[in-house]
Amino acid sequence: MRDRLWNGLKDIEETHLNGCLEQGVSNILNVSFNYVEGESLIMALKDLAVSSGSACTSASLEPSYVLRALGMSDELAHSSIRFSLGRFTTEEEIDYTIDLVKRSIGRLRDLSPLWDMFKQGVDISTIEWSHH
């Protein structure tokens, strides 16, 4: 079921698998959706029991040190979601999840000026943000 979920999500633009499917736990999928704040996505996925980051830092607002150890930027770590599947999870539930995630990411990115800049080809890492 985890692989079915990944196969349904991986074609979303700027989506990254965190970890390795072959060596990972078979019922957990950790994915980052660039230009989407993980906490915002969790709120949009209110029908699902998902969490941000890794289990090691689920109570913290700091980026996961596990994801950082994998070489991930703070921004990408903050955009990660952990899906934990139960042994009774059905294909229909996975398909519902895929559809809900795709729609939610679309809505959140529609609100994101960073997503607009990325789509226009702006290298966001070169932007100097003012300090107030």
mmCIF file of C-alpha atoms in Angstrom:
data_model
loop_
_atom_site.group_PDB
_atom_site.id
_atom_site.type_symbol
_atom_site.label_atom_id
_atom_site.label_comp_id
_atom_site.label_asym_id
_atom_site.label_seq_id
_atom_site.Cartn_x
_atom_site.Cartn_y
_atom_site.Cartn_z
ATOM 1 C CA MET A 1 0.000 0.000 0.000
ATOM 2 C CA ARG A 2 2.876 2.368 0.750
ATOM 3 C CA ASP A 3 4.197 1.874 -2.781
ATOM 4 C CA ARG A 4 0.728 2.531 -4.230
ATOM 5 C CA LEU A 5 0.632 5.790 -2.280
ATOM 6 C CA TRP A 6 4.110 6.817 -3.470
ATOM 7 C CA ASN A 7 3.265 5.928 -7.074
ATOM 8 C CA GLY A 8 0.217 8.195 -6.854
ATOM 9 C CA LEU A 9 2.128 11.122 -5.338
ATOM 10 C CA LYS A 10 5.496 11.051 -7.087
ATOM 11 C CA ASP A 11 4.261 12.759 -10.253
ATOM 12 C CA ILE A 12 3.271 15.905 -8.348
ATOM 13 C CA GLU A 13 5.784 18.540 -9.400
ATOM 14 C CA GLU A 14 8.576 19.218 -6.873
ATOM 15 C CA THR A 15 7.768 16.138 -4.776
ATOM 16 C CA HIS A 16 10.636 14.330 -3.057
ATOM 17 C CA LEU A 17 10.815 10.911 -1.400
ATOM 18 C CA ASN A 18 12.601 11.143 1.941
ATOM 19 C CA GLY A 19 14.470 7.929 2.512
ATOM 20 C CA CYS A 20 14.569 4.685 0.589
ATOM 21 C CA LEU A 21 11.585 2.494 -0.238
ATOM 22 C CA GLU A 22 13.672 -0.680 -0.277
ATOM 23 C CA GLN A 23 15.253 -0.100 3.127
ATOM 24 C CA GLY A 24 12.430 1.810 4.816
ATOM 25 C CA VAL A 25 9.602 0.586 7.003
ATOM 26 C CA SER A 26 6.928 -0.913 4.751
ATOM 27 C CA ASN A 27 4.005 1.064 6.193
ATOM 28 C CA ILE A 28 5.598 4.528 6.452
ATOM 29 C CA LEU A 29 6.106 7.051 3.662
ATOM 30 C CA ASN A 30 7.828 10.387 4.240
ATOM 31 C CA VAL A 31 7.480 12.860 1.370
ATOM 32 C CA SER A 32 8.350 16.531 0.890
ATOM 33 C CA PHE A 33 6.232 18.782 -1.311
ATOM 34 C CA ASN A 34 8.422 21.769 -2.140
ATOM 35 C CA TYR A 35 6.810 25.218 -1.804
ATOM 36 C CA VAL A 36 4.139 23.861 0.555
ATOM 37 C CA GLU A 37 4.462 24.323 4.318
ATOM 38 C CA GLY A 38 3.993 20.930 5.967
ATOM 39 C CA GLU A 39 1.824 22.285 8.775
ATOM 40 C CA SER A 40 -0.486 23.972 6.244
ATOM 41 C CA LEU A 41 -0.820 20.716 4.341
ATOM 42 C CA ILE A 42 -1.618 18.830 7.545
ATOM 43 C CA MET A 43 -4.447 21.285 8.254
ATOM 44 C CA ALA A 44 -5.753 20.821 4.704
ATOM 45 C CA LEU A 45 -5.680 17.033 5.147
ATOM 46 C CA LYS A 46 -7.966 17.074 8.186
ATOM 47 C CA ASP A 47 -9.594 13.773 7.144
ATOM 48 C CA LEU A 48 -6.223 12.003 7.379
ATOM 49 C CA ALA A 49 -3.984 11.105 10.305
ATOM 50 C CA VAL A 50 -0.654 12.457 9.034
ATOM 51 C CA SER A 51 2.203 14.286 10.702
ATOM 52 C CA SER A 52 5.073 16.505 9.694
ATOM 53 C CA GLY A 53 8.743 15.621 9.733
ATOM 54 C CA SER A 54 9.997 12.419 11.288
ATOM 55 C CA ALA A 55 8.557 10.630 14.305
ATOM 56 C CA CYS A 56 11.630 11.763 16.261
ATOM 57 C CA THR A 57 10.592 15.433 16.050
ATOM 58 C CA SER A 58 6.813 15.299 15.694
ATOM 59 C CA ALA A 59 6.269 17.604 18.700
ATOM 60 C CA SER A 60 8.784 20.206 17.523
ATOM 61 C CA LEU A 61 8.463 23.055 15.041
ATOM 62 C CA GLU A 62 12.154 22.721 14.183
ATOM 63 C CA PRO A 63 13.036 20.866 10.996
ATOM 64 C CA SER A 64 13.641 17.174 11.557
ATOM 65 C CA TYR A 65 17.279 16.435 12.398
ATOM 66 C CA VAL A 66 16.780 13.070 10.680
ATOM 67 C CA LEU A 67 15.778 14.757 7.422
ATOM 68 C CA ARG A 68 18.575 17.310 7.845
ATOM 69 C CA ALA A 69 21.053 14.425 8.280
ATOM 70 C CA LEU A 70 19.872 13.151 4.896
ATOM 71 C CA GLY A 71 21.146 16.445 3.452
ATOM 72 C CA MET A 72 17.773 18.133 3.159
ATOM 73 C CA SER A 73 17.431 21.921 3.383
ATOM 74 C CA ASP A 74 15.376 23.468 6.188
ATOM 75 C CA GLU A 75 12.774 24.548 3.623
ATOM 76 C CA LEU A 76 12.323 21.057 2.208
ATOM 77 C CA ALA A 77 12.333 19.496 5.684
ATOM 78 C CA HIS A 78 9.548 21.896 6.706
ATOM 79 C CA SER A 79 7.523 20.729 3.702
ATOM 80 C CA SER A 80 7.617 17.051 4.666
ATOM 81 C CA ILE A 81 4.667 14.876 5.605
ATOM 82 C CA ARG A 82 4.784 11.411 7.145
ATOM 83 C CA PHE A 83 2.083 8.948 6.134
ATOM 84 C CA SER A 84 1.724 5.926 8.435
ATOM 85 C CA LEU A 85 -0.456 3.183 7.009
ATOM 86 C CA GLY A 86 -2.335 0.604 9.060
ATOM 87 C CA ARG A 87 -2.531 -3.068 8.261
ATOM 88 C CA PHE A 88 -6.194 -2.631 7.357
ATOM 89 C CA THR A 89 -5.669 0.352 5.028
ATOM 90 C CA THR A 90 -7.535 -0.271 1.767
ATOM 91 C CA GLU A 91 -6.764 0.617 -1.842
ATOM 92 C CA GLU A 92 -9.805 2.901 -1.815
ATOM 93 C CA GLU A 93 -8.384 4.808 1.161
ATOM 94 C CA ILE A 94 -5.027 5.159 -0.591
ATOM 95 C CA ASP A 95 -6.727 6.450 -3.743
ATOM 96 C CA TYR A 96 -8.764 8.922 -1.663
ATOM 97 C CA THR A 97 -5.554 10.093 0.024
ATOM 98 C CA ILE A 98 -3.783 10.604 -3.306
ATOM 99 C CA ASP A 99 -6.673 12.673 -4.651
ATOM 100 C CA LEU A 100 -6.971 14.751 -1.476
ATOM 101 C CA VAL A 101 -3.229 15.435 -1.312
ATOM 102 C CA LYS A 102 -3.094 16.478 -4.976
ATOM 103 C CA ARG A 103 -6.034 18.861 -4.597
ATOM 104 C CA SER A 104 -4.699 20.306 -1.341
ATOM 105 C CA ILE A 105 -1.223 20.906 -2.734
ATOM 106 C CA GLY A 106 -2.747 22.607 -5.756
ATOM 107 C CA ARG A 107 -4.780 24.949 -3.544
ATOM 108 C CA LEU A 108 -1.842 25.764 -1.259
ATOM 109 C CA ARG A 109 0.519 26.404 -4.154
ATOM 110 C CA ASP A 110 -2.055 28.669 -5.789
ATOM 111 C CA LEU A 111 -1.686 30.874 -2.687
ATOM 112 C CA SER A 112 2.111 30.767 -2.636
ATOM 113 C CA PRO A 113 4.148 33.650 -4.075
ATOM 114 C CA LEU A 114 7.229 31.395 -3.858
ATOM 115 C CA TRP A 115 5.525 28.832 -6.101
ATOM 116 C CA ASP A 116 4.709 31.601 -8.595
ATOM 117 C CA MET A 117 8.329 32.745 -8.557
ATOM 118 C CA PHE A 118 9.570 29.181 -9.040
ATOM 119 C CA LYS A 119 7.201 28.690 -11.988
ATOM 120 C CA GLN A 120 8.532 31.927 -13.519
ATOM 121 C CA GLY A 121 12.075 30.563 -13.296
ATOM 122 C CA VAL A 122 13.262 32.712 -10.398
ATOM 123 C CA ASP A 123 16.057 31.086 -8.376
ATOM 124 C CA ILE A 124 14.636 31.649 -4.922
ATOM 125 C CA SER A 125 17.971 30.929 -3.239
ATOM 126 C CA THR A 126 19.348 34.144 -4.781
ATOM 127 C CA ILE A 127 16.702 36.407 -3.260
ATOM 128 C CA GLU A 128 17.797 38.678 -0.431
ATOM 129 C CA TRP A 129 14.987 38.953 2.073
ATOM 130 C CA SER A 130 14.821 42.171 4.075
ATOM 131 C CA HIS A 131 15.043 42.044 7.859
ATOM 132 C CA HIS A 132 12.449 44.045 9.752
#
